[in-house]
PDB file of C-alpha atoms and ligand atoms in Angstrom:
ATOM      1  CA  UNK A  23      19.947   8.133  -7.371  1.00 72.00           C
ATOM      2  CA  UNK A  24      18.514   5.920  -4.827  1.00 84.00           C
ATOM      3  CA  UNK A  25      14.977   6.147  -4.022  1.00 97.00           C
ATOM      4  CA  UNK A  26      15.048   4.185  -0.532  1.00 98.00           C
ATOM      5  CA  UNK A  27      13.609   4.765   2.724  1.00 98.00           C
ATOM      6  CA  UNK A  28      14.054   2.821   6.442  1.00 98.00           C
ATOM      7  CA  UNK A  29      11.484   2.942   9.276  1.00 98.00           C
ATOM      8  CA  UNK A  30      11.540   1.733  12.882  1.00 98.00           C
ATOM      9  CA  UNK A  31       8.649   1.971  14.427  1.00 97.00           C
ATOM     10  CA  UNK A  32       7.982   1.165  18.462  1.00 98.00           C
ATOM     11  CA  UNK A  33       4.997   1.294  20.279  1.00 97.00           C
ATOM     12  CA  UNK A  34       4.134  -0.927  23.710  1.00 97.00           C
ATOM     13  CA  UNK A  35       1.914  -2.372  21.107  1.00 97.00           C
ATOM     14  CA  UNK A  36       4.267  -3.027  18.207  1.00 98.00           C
ATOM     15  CA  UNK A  37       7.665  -3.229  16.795  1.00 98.00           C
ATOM     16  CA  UNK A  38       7.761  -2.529  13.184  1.00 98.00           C
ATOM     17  CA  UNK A  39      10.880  -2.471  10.765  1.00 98.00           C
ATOM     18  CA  UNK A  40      10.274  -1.289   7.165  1.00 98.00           C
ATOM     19  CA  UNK A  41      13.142  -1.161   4.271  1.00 98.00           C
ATOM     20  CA  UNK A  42      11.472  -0.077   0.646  1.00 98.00           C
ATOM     21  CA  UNK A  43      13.560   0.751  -2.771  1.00 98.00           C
ATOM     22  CA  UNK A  44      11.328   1.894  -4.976  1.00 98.00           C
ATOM     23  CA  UNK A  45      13.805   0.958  -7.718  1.00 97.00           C
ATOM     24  CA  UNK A  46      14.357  -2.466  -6.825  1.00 97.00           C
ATOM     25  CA  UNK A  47      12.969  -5.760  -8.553  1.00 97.00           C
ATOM     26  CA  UNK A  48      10.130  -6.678  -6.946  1.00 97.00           C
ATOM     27  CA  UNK A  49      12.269  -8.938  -3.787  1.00 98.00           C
ATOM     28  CA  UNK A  50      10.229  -9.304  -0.848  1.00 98.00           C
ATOM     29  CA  UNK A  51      10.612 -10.714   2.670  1.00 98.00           C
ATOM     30  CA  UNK A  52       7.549  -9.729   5.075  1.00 98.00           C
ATOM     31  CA  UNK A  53       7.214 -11.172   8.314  1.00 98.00           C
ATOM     32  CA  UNK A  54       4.281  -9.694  10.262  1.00 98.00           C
ATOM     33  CA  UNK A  55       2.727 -13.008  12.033  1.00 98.00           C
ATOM     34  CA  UNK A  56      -0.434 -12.200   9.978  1.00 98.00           C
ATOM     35  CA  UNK A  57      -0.214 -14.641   7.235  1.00 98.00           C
ATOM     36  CA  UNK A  58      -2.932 -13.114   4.943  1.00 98.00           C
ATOM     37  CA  UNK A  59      -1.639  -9.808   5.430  1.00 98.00           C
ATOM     38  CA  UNK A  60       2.083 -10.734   4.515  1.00 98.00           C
ATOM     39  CA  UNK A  61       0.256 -12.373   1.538  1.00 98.00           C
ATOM     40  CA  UNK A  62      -0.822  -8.708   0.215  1.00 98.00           C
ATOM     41  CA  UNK A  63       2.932  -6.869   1.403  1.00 98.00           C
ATOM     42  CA  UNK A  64       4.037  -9.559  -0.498  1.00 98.00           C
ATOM     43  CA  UNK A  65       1.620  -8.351  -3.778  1.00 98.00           C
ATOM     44  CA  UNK A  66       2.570  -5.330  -3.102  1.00 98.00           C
ATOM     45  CA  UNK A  67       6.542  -5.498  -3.470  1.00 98.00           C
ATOM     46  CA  UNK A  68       5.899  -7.682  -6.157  1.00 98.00           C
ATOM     47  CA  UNK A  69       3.738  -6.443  -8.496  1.00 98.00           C
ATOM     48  CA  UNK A  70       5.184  -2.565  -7.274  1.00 98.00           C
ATOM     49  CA  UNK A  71       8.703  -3.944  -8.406  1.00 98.00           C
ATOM     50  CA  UNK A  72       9.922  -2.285  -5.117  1.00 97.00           C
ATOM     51  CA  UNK A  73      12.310  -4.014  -3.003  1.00 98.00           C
ATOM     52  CA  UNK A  74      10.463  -4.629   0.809  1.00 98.00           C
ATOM     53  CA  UNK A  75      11.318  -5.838   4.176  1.00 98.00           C
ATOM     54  CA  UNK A  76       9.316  -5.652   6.980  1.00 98.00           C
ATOM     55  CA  UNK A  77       9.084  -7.046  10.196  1.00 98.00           C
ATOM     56  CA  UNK A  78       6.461  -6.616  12.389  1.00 98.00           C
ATOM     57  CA  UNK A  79       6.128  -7.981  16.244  1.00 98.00           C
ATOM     58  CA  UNK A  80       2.647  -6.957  17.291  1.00 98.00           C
ATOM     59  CA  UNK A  81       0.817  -7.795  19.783  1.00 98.00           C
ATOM     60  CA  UNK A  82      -1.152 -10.574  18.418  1.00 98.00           C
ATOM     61  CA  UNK A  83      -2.396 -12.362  21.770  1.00 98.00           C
ATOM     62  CA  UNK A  84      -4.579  -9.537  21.458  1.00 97.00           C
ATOM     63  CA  UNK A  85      -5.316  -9.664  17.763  1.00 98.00           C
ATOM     64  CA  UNK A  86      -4.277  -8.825  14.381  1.00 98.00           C
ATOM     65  CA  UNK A  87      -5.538  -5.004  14.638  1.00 98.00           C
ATOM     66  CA  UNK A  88      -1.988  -2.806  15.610  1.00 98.00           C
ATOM     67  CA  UNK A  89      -0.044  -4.920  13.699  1.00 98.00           C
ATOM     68  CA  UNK A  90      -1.326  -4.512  10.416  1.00 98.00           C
ATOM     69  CA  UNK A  91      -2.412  -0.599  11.584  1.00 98.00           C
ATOM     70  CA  UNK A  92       0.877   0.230  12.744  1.00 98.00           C
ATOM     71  CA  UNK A  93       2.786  -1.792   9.872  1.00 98.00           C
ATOM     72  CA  UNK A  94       0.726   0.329   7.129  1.00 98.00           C
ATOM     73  CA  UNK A  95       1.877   3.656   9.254  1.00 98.00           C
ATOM     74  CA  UNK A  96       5.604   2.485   8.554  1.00 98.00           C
ATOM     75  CA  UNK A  97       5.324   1.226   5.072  1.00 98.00           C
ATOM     76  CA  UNK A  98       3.347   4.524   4.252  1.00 98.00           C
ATOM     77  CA  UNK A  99       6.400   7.049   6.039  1.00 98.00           C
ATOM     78  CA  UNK A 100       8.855   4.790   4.402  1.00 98.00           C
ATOM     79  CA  UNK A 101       7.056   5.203   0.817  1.00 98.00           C
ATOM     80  CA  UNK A 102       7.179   9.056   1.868  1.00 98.00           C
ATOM     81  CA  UNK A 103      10.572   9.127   2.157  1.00 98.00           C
ATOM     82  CA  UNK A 104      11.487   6.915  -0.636  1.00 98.00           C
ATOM     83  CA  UNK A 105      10.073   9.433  -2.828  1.00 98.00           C
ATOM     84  CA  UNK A 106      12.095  12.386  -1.158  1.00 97.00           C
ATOM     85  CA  UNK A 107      10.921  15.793  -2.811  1.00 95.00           C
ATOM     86  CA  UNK A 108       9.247  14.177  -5.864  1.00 97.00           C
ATOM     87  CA  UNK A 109      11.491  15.081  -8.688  1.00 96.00           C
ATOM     88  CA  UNK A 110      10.804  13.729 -11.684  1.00 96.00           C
ATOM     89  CA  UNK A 111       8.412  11.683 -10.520  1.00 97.00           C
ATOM     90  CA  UNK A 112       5.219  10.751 -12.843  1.00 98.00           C
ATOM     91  CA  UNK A 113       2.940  11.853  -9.996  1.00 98.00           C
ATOM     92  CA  UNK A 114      -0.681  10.822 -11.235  1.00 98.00           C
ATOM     93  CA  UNK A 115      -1.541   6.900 -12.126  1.00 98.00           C
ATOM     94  CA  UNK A 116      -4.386   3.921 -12.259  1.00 98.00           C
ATOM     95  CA  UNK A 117      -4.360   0.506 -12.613  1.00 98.00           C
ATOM     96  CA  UNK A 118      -6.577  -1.889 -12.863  1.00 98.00           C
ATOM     97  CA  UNK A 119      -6.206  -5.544 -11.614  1.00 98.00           C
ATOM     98  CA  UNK A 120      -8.519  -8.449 -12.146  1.00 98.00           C
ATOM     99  CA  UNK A 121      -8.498 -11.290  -9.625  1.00 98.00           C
ATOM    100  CA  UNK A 122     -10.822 -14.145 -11.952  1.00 98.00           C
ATOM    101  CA  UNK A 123     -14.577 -12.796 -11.021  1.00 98.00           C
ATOM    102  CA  UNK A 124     -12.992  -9.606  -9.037  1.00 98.00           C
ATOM    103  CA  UNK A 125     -11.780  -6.423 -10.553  1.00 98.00           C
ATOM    104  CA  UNK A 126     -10.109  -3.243  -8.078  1.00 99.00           C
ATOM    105  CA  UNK A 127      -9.371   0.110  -9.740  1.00 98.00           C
ATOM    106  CA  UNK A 128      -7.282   1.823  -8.305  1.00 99.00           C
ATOM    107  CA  UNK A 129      -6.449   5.875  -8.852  1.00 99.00           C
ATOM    108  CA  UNK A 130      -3.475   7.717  -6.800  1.00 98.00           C
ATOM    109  CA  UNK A 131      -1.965  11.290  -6.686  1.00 98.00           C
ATOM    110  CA  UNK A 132       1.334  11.339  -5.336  1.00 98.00           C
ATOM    111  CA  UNK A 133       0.146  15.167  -3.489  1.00 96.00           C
ATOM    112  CA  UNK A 134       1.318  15.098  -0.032  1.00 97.00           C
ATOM    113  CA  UNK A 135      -2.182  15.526   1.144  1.00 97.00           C
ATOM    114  CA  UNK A 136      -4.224  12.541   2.154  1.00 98.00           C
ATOM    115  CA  UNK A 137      -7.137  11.141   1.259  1.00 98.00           C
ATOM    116  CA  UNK A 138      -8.537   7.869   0.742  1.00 98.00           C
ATOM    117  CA  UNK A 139     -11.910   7.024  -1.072  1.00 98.00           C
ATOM    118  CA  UNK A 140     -12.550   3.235  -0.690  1.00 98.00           C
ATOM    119  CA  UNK A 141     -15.719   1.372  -2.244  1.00 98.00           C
ATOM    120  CA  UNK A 142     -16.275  -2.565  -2.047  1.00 98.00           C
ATOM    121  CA  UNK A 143     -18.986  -4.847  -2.638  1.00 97.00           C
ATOM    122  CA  UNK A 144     -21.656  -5.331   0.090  1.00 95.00           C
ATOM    123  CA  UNK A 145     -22.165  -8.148   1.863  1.00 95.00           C
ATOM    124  CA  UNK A 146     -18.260  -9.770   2.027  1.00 96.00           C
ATOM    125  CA  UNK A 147     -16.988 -12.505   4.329  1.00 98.00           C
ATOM    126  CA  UNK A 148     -16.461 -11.158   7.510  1.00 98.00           C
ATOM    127  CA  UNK A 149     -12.994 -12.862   7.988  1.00 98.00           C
ATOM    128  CA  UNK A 150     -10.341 -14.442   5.773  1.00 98.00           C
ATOM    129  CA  UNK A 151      -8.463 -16.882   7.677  1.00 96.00           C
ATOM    130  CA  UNK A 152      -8.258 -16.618  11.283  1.00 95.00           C
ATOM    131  CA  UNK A 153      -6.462 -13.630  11.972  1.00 97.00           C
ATOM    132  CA  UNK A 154      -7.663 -11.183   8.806  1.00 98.00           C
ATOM    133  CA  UNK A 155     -10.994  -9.017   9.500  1.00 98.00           C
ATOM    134  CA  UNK A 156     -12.087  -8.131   6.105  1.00 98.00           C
ATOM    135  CA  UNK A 157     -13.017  -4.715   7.449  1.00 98.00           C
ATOM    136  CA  UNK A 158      -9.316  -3.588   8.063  1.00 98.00           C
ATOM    137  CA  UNK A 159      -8.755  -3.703   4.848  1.00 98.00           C
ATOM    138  CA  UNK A 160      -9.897   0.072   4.390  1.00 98.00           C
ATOM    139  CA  UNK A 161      -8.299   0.835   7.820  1.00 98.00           C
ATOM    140  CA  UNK A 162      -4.890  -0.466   6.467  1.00 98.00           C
ATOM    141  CA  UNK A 163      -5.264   1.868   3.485  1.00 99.00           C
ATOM    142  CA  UNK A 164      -6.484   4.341   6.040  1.00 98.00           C
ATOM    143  CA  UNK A 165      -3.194   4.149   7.928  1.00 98.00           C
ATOM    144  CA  UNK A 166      -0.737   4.061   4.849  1.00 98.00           C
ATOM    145  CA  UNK A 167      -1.980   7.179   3.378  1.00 98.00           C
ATOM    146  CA  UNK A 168      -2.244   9.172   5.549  1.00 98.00           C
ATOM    147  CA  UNK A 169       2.029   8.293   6.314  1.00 98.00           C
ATOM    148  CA  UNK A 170       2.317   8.632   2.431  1.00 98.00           C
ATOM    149  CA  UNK A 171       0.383  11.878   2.312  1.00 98.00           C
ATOM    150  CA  UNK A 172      -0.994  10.524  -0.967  1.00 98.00           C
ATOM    151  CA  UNK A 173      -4.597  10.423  -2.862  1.00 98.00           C
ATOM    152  CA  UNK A 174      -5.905   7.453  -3.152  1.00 98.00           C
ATOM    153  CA  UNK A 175      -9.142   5.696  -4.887  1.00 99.00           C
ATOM    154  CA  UNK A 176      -9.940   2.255  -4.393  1.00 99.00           C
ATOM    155  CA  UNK A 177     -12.886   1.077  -6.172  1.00 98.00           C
ATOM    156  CA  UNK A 178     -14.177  -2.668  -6.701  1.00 98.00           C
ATOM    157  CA  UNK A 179     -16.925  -2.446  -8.587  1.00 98.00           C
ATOM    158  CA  UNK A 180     -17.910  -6.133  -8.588  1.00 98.00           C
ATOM    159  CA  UNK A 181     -16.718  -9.417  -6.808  1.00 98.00           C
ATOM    160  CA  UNK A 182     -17.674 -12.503  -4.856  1.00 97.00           C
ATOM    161  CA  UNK A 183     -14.335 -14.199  -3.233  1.00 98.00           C
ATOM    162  CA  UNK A 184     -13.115 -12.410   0.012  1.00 98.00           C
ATOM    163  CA  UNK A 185      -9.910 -13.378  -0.989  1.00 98.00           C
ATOM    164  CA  UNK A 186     -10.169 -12.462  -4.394  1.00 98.00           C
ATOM    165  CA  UNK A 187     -11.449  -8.757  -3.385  1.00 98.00           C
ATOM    166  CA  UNK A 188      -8.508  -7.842  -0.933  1.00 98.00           C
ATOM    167  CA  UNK A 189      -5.550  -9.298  -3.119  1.00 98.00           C
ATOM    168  CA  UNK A 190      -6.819  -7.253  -6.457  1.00 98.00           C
ATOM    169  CA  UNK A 191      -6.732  -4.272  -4.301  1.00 99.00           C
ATOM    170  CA  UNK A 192      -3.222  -4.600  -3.399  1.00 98.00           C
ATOM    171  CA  UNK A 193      -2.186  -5.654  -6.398  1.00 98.00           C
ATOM    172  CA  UNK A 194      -3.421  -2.507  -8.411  1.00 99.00           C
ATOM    173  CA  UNK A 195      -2.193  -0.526  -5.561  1.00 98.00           C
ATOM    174  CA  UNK A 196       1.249  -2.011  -6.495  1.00 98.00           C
ATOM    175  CA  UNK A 197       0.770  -1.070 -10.034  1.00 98.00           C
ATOM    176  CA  UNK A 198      -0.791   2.387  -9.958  1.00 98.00           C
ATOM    177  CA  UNK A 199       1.988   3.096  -7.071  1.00 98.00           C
ATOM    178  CA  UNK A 200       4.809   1.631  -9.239  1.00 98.00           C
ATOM    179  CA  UNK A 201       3.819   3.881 -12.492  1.00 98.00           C
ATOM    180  CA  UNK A 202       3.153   7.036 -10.345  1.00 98.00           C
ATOM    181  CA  UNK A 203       6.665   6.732  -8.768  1.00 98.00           C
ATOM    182  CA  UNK A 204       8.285   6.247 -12.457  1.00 97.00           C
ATOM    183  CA  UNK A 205      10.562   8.670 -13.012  1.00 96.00           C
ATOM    184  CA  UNK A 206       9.635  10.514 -16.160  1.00 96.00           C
ATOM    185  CA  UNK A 207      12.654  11.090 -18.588  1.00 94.00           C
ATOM    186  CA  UNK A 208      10.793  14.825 -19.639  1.00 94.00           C
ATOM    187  CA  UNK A 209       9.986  15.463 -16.395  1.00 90.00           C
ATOM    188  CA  UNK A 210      12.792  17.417 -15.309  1.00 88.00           C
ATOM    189  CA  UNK A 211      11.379  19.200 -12.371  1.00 93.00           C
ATOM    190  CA  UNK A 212       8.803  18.659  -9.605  1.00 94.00           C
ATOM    191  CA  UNK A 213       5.083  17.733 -10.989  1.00 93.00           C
ATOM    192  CA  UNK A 214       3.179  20.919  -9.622  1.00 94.00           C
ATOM    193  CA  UNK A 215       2.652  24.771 -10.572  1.00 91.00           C
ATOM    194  CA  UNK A 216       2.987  25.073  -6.992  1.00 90.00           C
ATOM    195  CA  UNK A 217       6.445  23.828  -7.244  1.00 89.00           C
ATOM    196  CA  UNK A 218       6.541  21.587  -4.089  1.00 90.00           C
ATOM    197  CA  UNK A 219       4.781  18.059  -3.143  1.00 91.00           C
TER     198      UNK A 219
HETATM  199 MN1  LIG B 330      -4.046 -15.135  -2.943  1.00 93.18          MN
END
């Protein structure tokens, strides 16, 4: 079996190409224009252990906003249908990722309803780098569940370094997705007395 799924995506805004195993090895090649942001799709194929390509032209003389947006739509319906109809699949997972002074939590439910809960620290740096507005960080979540149709919790309870809080909160994304995707050798059917995710 071979959990994959492919996504083209094109807007007059964007043009977005996603490839995702989730059974791969963690090999990675992003390309969105958005350095910071291929920094995290980067975390997140690596630390997930899923294979990932993406491309992404966006319309960046405007800024950084649709492309990361409408990347996070693909990568989300490409997740989706990487997981096809969930059998097997572990379902429920957390992980928790440290980043030196910075610590994300992260809590998902592979449901096929979605929902995001997102909590950072007050007070972070309004931009990291040029292009990166700290406050699309949620927004990027934002757009990727609600392609994954997934529950998600992102907490980070405590942290200083902009930096720092973003990349801990894609790295425990990668885990807690990674674990919740495992297939479970005793799970022989799909995770839910309603029998459908
Ligand atoms: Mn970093």
């Amino acid at each position: 079996m071979t959990r994959v799924g492919r996504v083209e995506r094109t807007t007059k805004e964007t043009s977005v190409v996603v490839e995702l195993n989730l059974d791969g090895r963690g090999e990675v090649s992003v390309s969105t224009g958005v350095g910071f942001f291929d920094h995290m799709l980067d975390q997140l194929g690596r630390h997930g252990l899923f294979d990932l390509t993406v491309k992404t032209d966006g319309d960046l003389h405007i800024d950084s906003h649709h492309t990361m947006e409408d990347t996070a739509l693909a990568l989300g319906a490409a997740f989706r249908q990487a997981l096809g109809d969930k059998r097997g699949i572990v379902r429920f997972a957390d992980a928790s990722v440290p980043l030196d002074e910075s610590l994300a939590q992260v809590t998902v439910d592979l449901s096929g309803r979605p929902y995001l809960v997102h909590a950072e620290p007050e007070g972070m740096a309004p931009m990291i780098g040029a292009d990166y507005d700290t406050t699309m960080t949620r927004h990027i979540l934002e757009s990727f569940v609600a392609q994954a149709q997934i529950a998600l919790h992102v907490r980070v309870p405590y942290g200083r370094n902009a930096h720092h809080i973003v990349e801990c909160q894609f790295k425990a994304l990668a885990r807690a997705l990674r674990y919740a995707a495992e297939i479970d050798p005793r799970q022989t059917g799909i995770p839910s007395t309603k029998g459908a995710l």
